[in-house]
């Protein structure tokens, strides 16, 4: 097998090593390209750039494969739960029974927010977007944990991880209560991670919410399916911030910010709004599909398309099945589910979508489940963030532990004005 690539430019050639991943993917290592040929590479949007070596998650976008630490997502989502999956993603192996117990105990110890953080909610307008609150509050954790700025040992890392995974739920629940003008009351709740979160969200003084086991399981499943996705926009952001040796809290808060946009995690909110728009306007499915195809239209079918998946998104398949199950269990029928299914059917038989390999992604059906559970639409991306936290933590850890790590610092190709004087620039 060829283990080098020759790149020639202006009659200068360089031999670049070819790196081969565990699953056979090949990458040309161009680290010496500039020093040997004077050239850098250009890859707008990083569509063809490998930014790191990672052992966490494998995706084959052509075959629709997603694996965490080598285990297929379909198998994990059937057999595991969120905490076990989070542990696997972060530490690379399943916890023993004792390790799991200890980790859950550490999470329980760190479940509360310091009073000053609870008071901070009062500073946010009630109509603040929950993602704005979440990113601020996660960053605010840095103010309370100076001792975890530099994590040099496993014990401190485990504590920081327990703090983040535990407190992000309460921050989400308090964000919801604050937006509704309710007291920031926390009912710890029984059951697993998702059941406890639902109890924090929907319990009020004197009215304890106990999550239905199937409903809690559906949310847990969503968390598992969102737990990592290799070098997506938010995870690359976390690695970028981590590369400057910034602390775990501030790096994951940057991840939350990157996730918010509607081309990334914000798509789940955008999908629901799109489906509601179609329902309220009475627009036909054909007219919506036609709108996507109009030249000069920037309308996109939200929840469709993916940079990497060009066949199907395995997470979307699992979520679609779960959607029917949850609605059945709750005895609910949601007209938006039928609209979503009709849209999917129409798109998958339309040459515009077929030619561009556009399929439903993880965000297409997830909102229907969250809506059935009672989570408000503007909090959907917060649910994504809770699920993605293990992936961000694992990627921060991998960056932090890499002895060869360097600060992330891409180059650019300058296309601005050539040297000109201050006076000439003022003349315009
Ligand atoms: N609806 C209609 N057309 C689309 C869509 C869509 N959802 N997605 C891509 N296209 C078209 C796009 O207009 C372009 O057409 P043309 O070649 O004629 O210019 C072509 O498909 C390729 O699109 P692209 O923008 O170059 O693809 P990308 O890899 O840069 O973007 C994406 C990927 C996910 C941002 C994009 O598919 C999109 O905007 N989808 C809708 C938003 C969404 O659902 N995002 C969630 C992504 S999955 C979860 C996550 O990452 O958080």
Short mmCIF file of C-alpha atoms and ligand atoms in Angstrom, two decimals:
data_model
loop_
_atom_site.label_atom_id
_atom_site.label_comp_id
_atom_site.label_asym_id
_atom_site.label_seq_id
_atom_site.Cartn_x
_atom_site.Cartn_y
_atom_site.Cartn_z
CA UNK A 1 0.00 0.00 0.00
CA UNK A 2 1.29 3.46 -0.91
CA UNK A 3 2.47 5.28 2.18
CA UNK A 4 3.42 8.61 0.68
CA UNK A 5 2.00 11.18 -1.72
CA UNK A 6 4.10 13.46 -3.91
CA UNK A 7 2.90 17.02 -4.27
CA UNK A 8 4.56 19.18 -6.89
CA UNK A 9 4.20 22.92 -7.36
CA UNK A 10 6.40 25.36 -9.32
CA UNK A 11 8.71 22.43 -9.98
CA UNK A 12 9.22 21.95 -6.24
CA UNK A 13 8.12 18.56 -4.99
CA UNK A 14 7.59 17.18 -1.58
CA UNK A 15 6.88 13.71 -0.32
CA UNK A 16 4.02 13.69 2.16
CA UNK A 17 3.42 10.69 4.42
CA UNK A 18 0.02 9.02 4.09
CA UNK A 19 -1.64 8.25 7.41
CA UNK A 20 -4.00 5.27 7.43
CA UNK A 21 -6.71 5.13 10.10
CA UNK A 22 -7.93 2.00 11.87
CA UNK A 23 -10.81 1.66 9.41
CA UNK A 24 -8.59 2.26 6.39
CA UNK A 25 -9.28 5.95 5.76
CA UNK A 26 -6.27 7.67 4.23
CA UNK A 27 -5.00 11.17 4.87
CA UNK A 28 -2.08 13.00 3.31
CA UNK A 29 0.00 14.59 6.04
CA UNK A 30 0.86 18.02 4.63
CA UNK A 31 2.58 19.40 7.75
CA UNK A 32 5.83 20.04 5.84
CA UNK A 33 4.19 21.23 2.61
CA UNK A 34 4.71 24.93 3.27
CA UNK A 35 8.30 24.70 4.38
CA UNK A 36 9.17 22.54 1.36
CA UNK A 37 7.06 24.10 -1.43
CA UNK A 38 5.93 27.48 -0.08
CA UNK A 39 2.28 26.41 -0.42
CA UNK A 40 -0.47 25.93 2.10
CA UNK A 41 -3.68 24.00 1.41
CA UNK A 42 -7.07 25.64 0.97
CA UNK A 43 -10.22 23.87 2.14
CA UNK A 44 -13.10 26.27 2.71
CA UNK A 45 -15.37 24.90 5.44
CA UNK A 46 -12.83 22.14 6.24
CA UNK A 47 -14.79 19.65 4.13
CA UNK A 48 -11.65 17.70 3.33
CA UNK A 49 -9.44 18.39 6.30
CA UNK A 50 -8.53 15.98 9.07
CA UNK A 51 -7.76 18.20 12.04
CA UNK A 52 -6.67 15.55 14.54
CA UNK A 53 -6.05 11.88 15.22
CA UNK A 54 -8.82 10.58 17.44
CA UNK A 55 -9.80 7.29 19.05
CA UNK A 56 -13.28 8.32 20.10
CA UNK A 57 -15.82 8.11 17.28
CA UNK A 58 -15.85 6.61 13.81
CA UNK A 59 -18.18 7.71 11.03
CA UNK A 60 -18.44 6.32 7.51
CA UNK A 61 -20.76 8.77 5.82
CA UNK A 62 -21.15 6.71 2.65
CA UNK A 63 -22.21 3.59 4.51
CA UNK A 64 -24.18 5.38 7.26
CA UNK A 65 -21.96 4.01 10.04
CA UNK A 66 -21.55 5.66 13.44
CA UNK A 67 -19.56 3.99 16.23
CA UNK A 68 -18.52 5.21 19.65
CA UNK A 69 -15.22 3.60 20.69
CA UNK A 70 -15.81 0.91 18.05
CA UNK A 71 -19.38 0.02 19.06
CA UNK A 72 -22.17 0.52 16.55
CA UNK A 73 -24.69 3.20 17.53
CA UNK A 74 -27.67 0.88 16.93
CA UNK A 75 -26.28 -1.71 19.35
CA UNK A 76 -25.32 0.88 21.96
CA UNK A 77 -28.64 2.68 21.83
CA UNK A 78 -30.44 -0.62 22.36
CA UNK A 79 -28.27 -2.02 25.14
CA UNK A 80 -26.69 0.90 26.96
CA UNK A 81 -27.86 3.98 28.81
CA UNK A 82 -26.60 7.54 28.71
CA UNK A 83 -24.30 7.41 31.73
CA UNK A 84 -22.65 4.17 30.62
CA UNK A 85 -22.28 5.56 27.08
CA UNK A 86 -20.87 8.83 28.43
CA UNK A 87 -18.31 6.90 30.46
CA UNK A 88 -17.38 4.82 27.42
CA UNK A 89 -16.93 7.90 25.25
CA UNK A 90 -14.90 9.78 27.84
CA UNK A 91 -12.72 6.99 29.24
CA UNK A 92 -12.66 4.60 26.27
CA UNK A 93 -14.10 1.62 28.15
CA UNK A 94 -17.22 0.65 30.05
CA UNK A 95 -17.17 1.32 33.80
CA UNK A 96 -17.14 -1.59 36.23
CA UNK A 97 -20.18 -1.70 38.53
CA UNK A 98 -18.16 -0.02 41.29
CA UNK A 99 -16.79 2.65 38.99
CA UNK A 100 -20.25 3.47 37.76
CA UNK A 101 -21.59 3.66 41.30
CA UNK A 102 -18.74 5.94 42.33
CA UNK A 103 -19.22 8.16 39.29
CA UNK A 104 -22.96 8.48 39.88
CA UNK A 105 -22.31 9.27 43.54
CA UNK A 106 -19.90 12.00 42.47
CA UNK A 107 -22.53 13.39 40.10
CA UNK A 108 -25.11 13.38 42.90
CA UNK A 109 -22.67 15.23 45.20
CA UNK A 110 -22.25 17.88 42.50
CA UNK A 111 -25.88 18.18 41.46
CA UNK A 112 -26.61 21.53 43.12
CA UNK A 113 -25.58 24.97 41.92
CA UNK A 114 -23.81 27.38 44.27
CA UNK A 115 -26.22 30.09 45.51
CA UNK A 116 -24.40 32.78 43.56
CA UNK A 117 -24.96 30.85 40.33
CA UNK A 118 -28.64 30.36 41.13
CA UNK A 119 -28.92 34.12 41.76
CA UNK A 120 -27.31 34.76 38.39
CA UNK A 121 -30.49 33.57 36.63
CA UNK A 122 -32.20 36.76 37.86
CA UNK A 123 -29.85 38.73 35.64
CA UNK A 124 -31.20 37.08 32.48
CA UNK A 125 -34.33 38.42 30.78
CA UNK A 126 -37.18 35.92 30.97
CA UNK A 127 -37.30 35.75 27.20
CA UNK A 128 -33.56 35.04 26.87
CA UNK A 129 -32.88 32.18 24.51
CA UNK A 130 -32.09 29.09 26.64
CA UNK A 131 -28.88 28.48 24.66
CA UNK A 132 -27.64 31.97 25.59
CA UNK A 133 -28.31 31.18 29.24
CA UNK A 134 -26.70 27.75 28.98
CA UNK A 135 -23.46 28.93 27.41
CA UNK A 136 -23.18 31.75 29.97
CA UNK A 137 -23.85 29.47 32.94
CA UNK A 138 -21.42 26.78 31.80
CA UNK A 139 -18.74 29.39 31.37
CA UNK A 140 -19.69 30.76 34.81
CA UNK A 141 -18.65 27.39 36.28
CA UNK A 142 -15.08 28.49 35.54
CA UNK A 143 -15.59 31.19 38.19
CA UNK A 144 -16.26 28.53 40.81
CA UNK A 145 -13.58 25.97 40.02
CA UNK A 146 -10.20 27.69 39.77
CA UNK A 147 -8.71 24.48 41.11
CA UNK A 148 -9.81 22.70 37.93
CA UNK A 149 -8.29 25.14 35.44
CA UNK A 150 -5.28 22.95 34.95
CA UNK A 151 -6.23 19.33 35.14
CA UNK A 152 -3.15 17.26 35.68
CA UNK A 153 -4.54 14.13 37.28
CA UNK A 154 -7.33 11.65 36.67
CA UNK A 155 -9.08 12.45 39.96
CA UNK A 156 -9.55 16.13 39.11
CA UNK A 157 -10.65 15.27 35.59
CA UNK A 158 -13.31 12.86 36.93
CA UNK A 159 -14.54 15.57 39.32
CA UNK A 160 -14.76 18.19 36.55
CA UNK A 161 -16.62 15.68 34.37
CA UNK A 162 -19.10 14.83 37.14
CA UNK A 163 -19.66 18.55 37.80
CA UNK A 164 -20.40 19.31 34.15
CA UNK A 165 -22.60 16.31 33.42
CA UNK A 166 -24.55 16.78 36.61
CA UNK A 167 -24.99 20.54 36.66
CA UNK A 168 -25.88 21.00 32.99
CA UNK A 169 -29.23 19.31 33.73
CA UNK A 170 -30.04 21.63 36.58
CA UNK A 171 -29.01 24.69 34.58
CA UNK A 172 -31.40 23.56 31.81
CA UNK A 173 -34.23 22.99 34.32
CA UNK A 174 -33.66 26.36 36.01
CA UNK A 175 -33.55 28.10 32.62
CA UNK A 176 -37.01 26.70 31.93
CA UNK A 177 -38.37 27.71 35.31
CA UNK A 178 -36.85 31.19 35.11
CA UNK A 179 -38.40 31.72 31.65
CA UNK A 180 -41.80 30.78 33.10
CA UNK A 181 -41.33 33.12 36.05
CA UNK A 182 -41.32 30.16 38.48
CA UNK A 183 -39.22 29.65 41.59
CA UNK A 184 -35.93 27.87 40.96
CA UNK A 185 -37.03 24.75 42.75
CA UNK A 186 -35.11 21.53 42.33
CA UNK A 187 -36.58 18.10 42.90
CA UNK A 188 -33.67 15.70 42.63
CA UNK A 189 -35.79 12.81 41.36
CA UNK A 190 -35.35 9.10 41.10
CA UNK A 191 -34.20 6.86 38.29
CA UNK A 192 -31.52 7.33 35.68
CA UNK A 193 -30.01 10.50 34.24
CA UNK A 194 -32.91 11.40 31.95
CA UNK A 195 -35.59 10.57 34.54
CA UNK A 196 -33.81 12.75 37.09
CA UNK A 197 -33.60 15.58 34.58
CA UNK A 198 -37.32 15.36 33.78
CA UNK A 199 -38.08 15.49 37.47
CA UNK A 200 -35.92 18.63 37.82
CA UNK A 201 -37.72 20.23 34.86
CA UNK A 202 -41.32 19.44 35.69
CA UNK A 203 -41.56 19.15 39.51
CA UNK A 204 -42.94 22.07 41.47
CA UNK A 205 -43.15 22.60 45.23
CA UNK A 206 -45.81 20.14 46.39
CA UNK A 207 -46.13 18.56 42.94
CA UNK A 208 -43.60 15.89 42.25
CA UNK A 209 -43.15 14.80 38.64
CA UNK A 210 -42.28 11.17 38.19
CA UNK A 211 -41.21 10.39 34.65
CA UNK A 212 -42.86 7.48 32.89
CA UNK A 213 -40.17 4.85 32.34
CA UNK A 214 -40.70 4.73 28.56
CA UNK A 215 -40.64 8.51 28.27
CA UNK A 216 -37.43 8.71 30.32
CA UNK A 217 -35.95 5.94 28.18
CA UNK A 218 -36.83 7.87 24.99
CA UNK A 219 -35.02 10.96 26.27
CA UNK A 220 -32.08 8.83 27.40
CA UNK A 221 -31.97 7.38 23.88
CA UNK A 222 -31.85 10.90 22.41
CA UNK A 223 -28.96 11.74 24.73
CA UNK A 224 -27.07 8.59 23.63
CA UNK A 225 -27.64 9.39 19.95
CA UNK A 226 -26.29 12.91 20.42
CA UNK A 227 -23.38 11.96 22.69
CA UNK A 228 -20.58 12.36 20.14
CA UNK A 229 -20.16 12.90 16.43
CA UNK A 230 -16.42 13.36 15.81
CA UNK A 231 -15.22 16.67 14.37
CA UNK A 232 -18.50 18.55 13.93
CA UNK A 233 -18.59 22.35 14.33
CA UNK A 234 -19.06 22.42 18.12
CA UNK A 235 -16.59 19.63 18.90
CA UNK A 236 -13.95 21.18 16.68
CA UNK A 237 -14.62 24.42 18.55
CA UNK A 238 -14.05 22.67 21.88
CA UNK A 239 -10.77 21.23 20.56
CA UNK A 240 -9.76 24.62 19.18
CA UNK A 241 -10.33 26.29 22.56
CA UNK A 242 -8.71 23.36 24.41
CA UNK A 243 -5.63 23.67 22.21
CA UNK A 244 -4.80 27.02 23.84
CA UNK A 245 -4.91 25.14 27.17
CA UNK A 246 -8.15 26.85 28.19
CA UNK A 247 -10.09 25.07 30.92
CA UNK A 248 -12.75 22.42 30.39
CA UNK A 249 -15.69 24.62 31.46
CA UNK A 250 -14.90 27.48 29.14
CA UNK A 251 -14.08 25.12 26.26
CA UNK A 252 -17.40 23.29 26.56
CA UNK A 253 -19.23 26.60 26.90
CA UNK A 254 -17.71 27.54 23.52
CA UNK A 255 -19.04 24.20 22.25
CA UNK A 256 -22.55 25.19 23.38
CA UNK A 257 -22.23 28.48 21.47
CA UNK A 258 -21.13 26.74 18.29
CA UNK A 259 -23.95 24.23 18.61
CA UNK A 260 -26.60 26.93 18.75
CA UNK A 261 -26.59 27.85 15.05
CA UNK A 262 -29.35 26.41 12.91
CA UNK A 263 -27.00 24.65 10.51
CA UNK A 264 -25.81 22.60 13.51
CA UNK A 265 -27.71 21.78 16.74
CA UNK A 266 -30.11 24.69 16.29
CA UNK A 267 -31.62 22.73 13.42
CA UNK A 268 -33.86 20.77 15.81
CA UNK A 269 -35.66 23.96 16.82
CA UNK A 270 -35.72 25.11 13.19
CA UNK A 271 -37.29 21.80 12.06
CA UNK A 272 -40.16 22.12 14.51
CA UNK A 273 -40.72 25.74 13.53
CA UNK A 274 -40.68 24.74 9.85
CA UNK A 275 -43.19 21.93 10.43
CA UNK A 276 -45.44 24.23 12.45
CA UNK A 277 -45.16 26.84 9.69
CA UNK A 278 -46.29 24.28 7.12
CA UNK A 279 -49.20 23.18 9.30
CA UNK A 280 -50.36 26.72 10.03
CA UNK A 281 -50.01 27.99 6.49
CA UNK A 282 -51.60 24.91 4.95
CA UNK A 283 -48.80 24.88 2.36
CA UNK A 284 -48.68 21.65 0.39
CA UNK A 285 -45.70 19.32 0.67
CA UNK A 286 -45.07 19.82 -3.05
CA UNK A 287 -44.85 23.60 -2.63
CA UNK A 288 -42.35 23.24 0.24
CA UNK A 289 -40.17 20.92 -1.83
CA UNK A 290 -40.46 23.30 -4.79
CA UNK A 291 -39.34 26.22 -2.56
CA UNK A 292 -36.09 24.40 -1.74
CA UNK A 293 -35.35 23.99 -5.42
CA UNK A 294 -36.04 27.57 -6.50
CA UNK A 295 -32.95 29.27 -7.81
CA UNK A 296 -32.00 32.22 -5.56
CA UNK A 297 -34.06 30.81 -2.69
CA UNK A 298 -32.18 30.36 0.55
CA UNK A 299 -34.94 28.15 1.96
CA UNK A 300 -33.65 24.76 3.09
CA UNK A 301 -35.45 21.72 4.36
CA UNK A 302 -34.31 21.88 7.97
CA UNK A 303 -33.24 18.51 9.38
CA UNK A 304 -32.12 17.39 5.94
CA UNK A 305 -28.60 17.00 4.60
CA UNK A 306 -25.31 16.36 6.28
CA UNK A 307 -21.69 17.16 5.51
CA UNK A 308 -20.61 13.58 6.15
CA UNK A 309 -23.63 11.28 5.73
CA UNK A 310 -24.34 10.77 2.05
CA UNK A 311 -26.55 7.69 2.30
CA UNK A 312 -28.49 7.93 5.55
CA UNK A 313 -27.95 9.20 9.07
CA UNK A 314 -28.16 6.12 11.33
CA UNK A 315 -29.35 8.29 14.23
CA UNK A 316 -32.33 9.55 12.22
CA UNK A 317 -33.45 5.97 11.51
CA UNK A 318 -33.42 5.08 15.21
CA UNK A 319 -35.19 8.31 16.20
CA UNK A 320 -37.94 7.83 13.62
CA UNK A 321 -38.85 4.45 15.15
CA UNK A 322 -38.65 5.90 18.68
CA UNK A 323 -40.99 8.73 17.64
CA UNK A 324 -43.83 6.35 16.83
CA UNK A 325 -43.22 4.42 20.06
CA UNK A 326 -43.27 7.51 22.30
CA UNK A 327 -46.40 8.95 20.73
CA UNK A 328 -48.12 5.54 21.04
CA UNK A 329 -47.10 5.24 24.67
CA UNK A 330 -48.33 8.74 25.49
CA UNK A 331 -51.49 8.15 23.49
CA UNK A 332 -50.71 11.29 21.50
CA UNK A 333 -50.93 11.86 17.81
CA UNK A 334 -48.97 14.78 16.47
CA UNK A 335 -49.97 16.20 13.08
CA UNK A 336 -46.36 17.41 12.70
CA UNK A 337 -45.16 13.79 12.60
CA UNK A 338 -47.31 13.10 9.57
CA UNK A 339 -46.07 16.29 7.88
CA UNK A 340 -42.48 15.22 8.61
CA UNK A 341 -43.08 11.74 7.17
CA UNK A 342 -44.75 13.19 4.07
CA UNK A 343 -41.89 15.64 3.59
CA UNK A 344 -39.33 12.86 3.94
CA UNK A 345 -41.16 10.66 1.42
CA UNK A 346 -41.49 13.48 -1.09
CA UNK A 347 -37.85 14.57 -0.71
CA UNK A 348 -36.45 11.06 -1.01
CA UNK A 349 -38.15 10.59 -4.35
CA UNK A 350 -37.18 14.00 -5.71
CA UNK A 351 -34.12 14.22 -7.93
CA UNK A 352 -32.97 17.50 -6.29
CA UNK A 353 -32.50 15.69 -2.95
CA UNK A 354 -31.45 12.35 -4.47
CA UNK A 355 -28.74 13.93 -6.65
CA UNK A 356 -27.35 15.94 -3.74
CA UNK A 357 -27.58 12.94 -1.39
CA UNK A 358 -29.74 14.79 1.11
CA UNK A 359 -31.37 12.58 3.76
CA UNK A 360 -33.08 13.27 7.09
CA UNK A 361 -30.50 13.91 9.78
CA UNK A 362 -30.61 13.50 13.57
CA UNK A 363 -32.60 16.72 13.96
CA UNK A 364 -35.48 15.82 11.65
CA UNK A 365 -37.54 13.68 14.04
CA UNK A 366 -35.97 14.40 17.44
CA UNK A 367 -38.12 17.49 18.04
CA UNK A 368 -41.33 15.49 17.72
CA UNK A 369 -40.20 13.28 20.62
CA UNK A 370 -39.15 16.25 22.73
CA UNK A 371 -42.42 18.05 22.02
CA UNK A 372 -44.39 14.95 23.06
CA UNK A 373 -42.45 14.90 26.34
CA UNK A 374 -43.36 18.55 26.94
CA UNK A 375 -40.01 20.19 26.29
CA UNK A 376 -40.54 23.66 24.78
CA UNK A 377 -39.25 24.16 21.25
CA UNK A 378 -36.70 26.82 22.22
CA UNK A 379 -35.08 24.28 24.57
CA UNK A 380 -34.52 21.55 21.98
CA UNK A 381 -30.95 22.60 21.30
CA UNK A 382 -30.30 22.62 25.05
CA UNK A 383 -31.28 18.91 25.04
CA UNK A 384 -28.78 18.36 22.22
CA UNK A 385 -26.12 20.12 24.33
CA UNK A 386 -26.83 17.90 27.34
CA UNK A 387 -26.43 14.85 25.11
CA UNK A 388 -23.27 16.16 23.43
CA UNK A 389 -21.48 17.04 26.67
CA UNK A 390 -19.66 13.64 26.95
CA UNK A 391 -18.31 14.05 23.41
CA UNK A 392 -17.02 17.55 24.15
CA UNK A 393 -15.42 16.38 27.38
CA UNK A 394 -13.79 13.38 25.66
CA UNK A 395 -12.42 15.58 22.87
CA UNK A 396 -11.10 18.13 25.37
CA UNK A 397 -9.41 15.25 27.25
CA UNK A 398 -7.88 13.83 24.08
CA UNK A 399 -6.52 17.25 23.09
CA UNK A 400 -5.27 17.91 26.61
CA UNK A 401 -3.51 14.56 26.88
CA UNK A 402 -1.82 14.63 23.49
CA UNK A 403 1.91 15.06 24.18
CA UNK A 404 2.37 16.35 20.62
CA UNK A 405 -0.53 18.83 20.83
CA UNK A 406 0.06 22.26 19.37
CA UNK A 407 -2.20 25.28 19.50
CA UNK A 408 -4.77 25.16 16.66
CA UNK A 409 -3.86 27.91 14.27
CA UNK A 410 -5.07 27.56 10.68
CA UNK A 411 -3.67 29.82 7.99
CA UNK A 412 -5.60 31.89 5.47
CA UNK A 413 -5.20 33.21 1.98
CA UNK A 414 -5.32 36.98 2.17
CA UNK A 415 -7.53 38.50 -0.55
CA UNK A 416 -7.74 42.07 0.77
CA UNK A 417 -6.19 45.31 -0.50
CA UNK A 418 -2.48 45.54 -1.17
CA UNK A 419 -0.36 47.94 0.87
CA UNK A 420 -1.80 51.48 0.63
CA UNK A 421 -1.37 54.63 2.62
CA UNK A 422 -3.72 55.91 5.32
CA UNK A 423 -4.55 58.92 3.10
CA UNK A 424 -5.33 56.78 0.06
CA UNK A 425 -7.59 54.52 2.13
CA UNK A 426 -9.50 57.60 3.44
CA UNK A 427 -10.04 58.79 -0.11
CA UNK A 428 -11.87 55.48 -0.64
N1 LIG B 1 -32.43 21.65 1.91
C1 LIG B 1 -32.28 21.97 0.61
N2 LIG B 1 -31.10 21.96 -0.03
C2 LIG B 1 -30.03 21.61 0.66
C3 LIG B 1 -30.10 21.24 2.02
C4 LIG B 1 -31.37 21.27 2.64
N3 LIG B 1 -31.49 20.94 3.93
N4 LIG B 1 -28.87 20.93 2.47
C5 LIG B 1 -28.03 21.09 1.44
N5 LIG B 1 -28.73 21.50 0.34
C6 LIG B 1 -28.20 21.73 -1.00
C7 LIG B 1 -27.42 23.03 -1.07
O1 LIG B 1 -28.24 24.11 -1.43
C8 LIG B 1 -26.39 22.70 -2.11
O2 LIG B 1 -27.03 22.75 -3.37
P1 LIG B 1 -26.20 23.26 -4.69
O3 LIG B 1 -25.14 22.24 -4.91
O4 LIG B 1 -27.23 23.32 -5.75
O5 LIG B 1 -25.63 24.61 -4.31
C9 LIG B 1 -26.07 21.23 -1.84
O6 LIG B 1 -27.26 20.70 -1.25
C10 LIG B 1 -24.88 21.00 -0.91
O7 LIG B 1 -25.11 21.75 0.27
P2 LIG B 1 -23.96 22.39 1.16
O8 LIG B 1 -24.52 23.57 1.90
O9 LIG B 1 -22.76 22.62 0.32
O10 LIG B 1 -23.67 21.20 2.15
P3 LIG B 1 -22.84 21.31 3.50
O11 LIG B 1 -22.18 20.02 3.67
O12 LIG B 1 -21.98 22.53 3.50
O13 LIG B 1 -23.96 21.55 4.61
C11 LIG B 1 -25.69 21.13 6.17
C12 LIG B 1 -24.47 20.56 5.43
C13 LIG B 1 -26.13 20.14 7.22
C14 LIG B 1 -25.29 22.44 6.88
C15 LIG B 1 -26.81 21.39 5.14
O14 LIG B 1 -27.21 20.17 4.56
C16 LIG B 1 -28.00 22.11 5.77
O15 LIG B 1 -28.02 23.35 5.78
N6 LIG B 1 -29.02 21.37 6.26
C17 LIG B 1 -30.12 21.97 6.96
C18 LIG B 1 -29.72 22.30 8.40
C19 LIG B 1 -29.61 21.06 9.24
O16 LIG B 1 -30.48 20.20 9.22
N7 LIG B 1 -28.54 20.99 10.03
C20 LIG B 1 -28.31 19.86 10.95
C21 LIG B 1 -27.15 19.03 10.53
S1 LIG B 1 -27.04 17.45 11.35
C22 LIG B 1 -26.84 17.75 13.03
C23 LIG B 1 -25.76 18.67 13.42
O17 LIG B 1 -24.70 18.77 12.81
O18 LIG B 1 -25.95 19.32 14.41
#
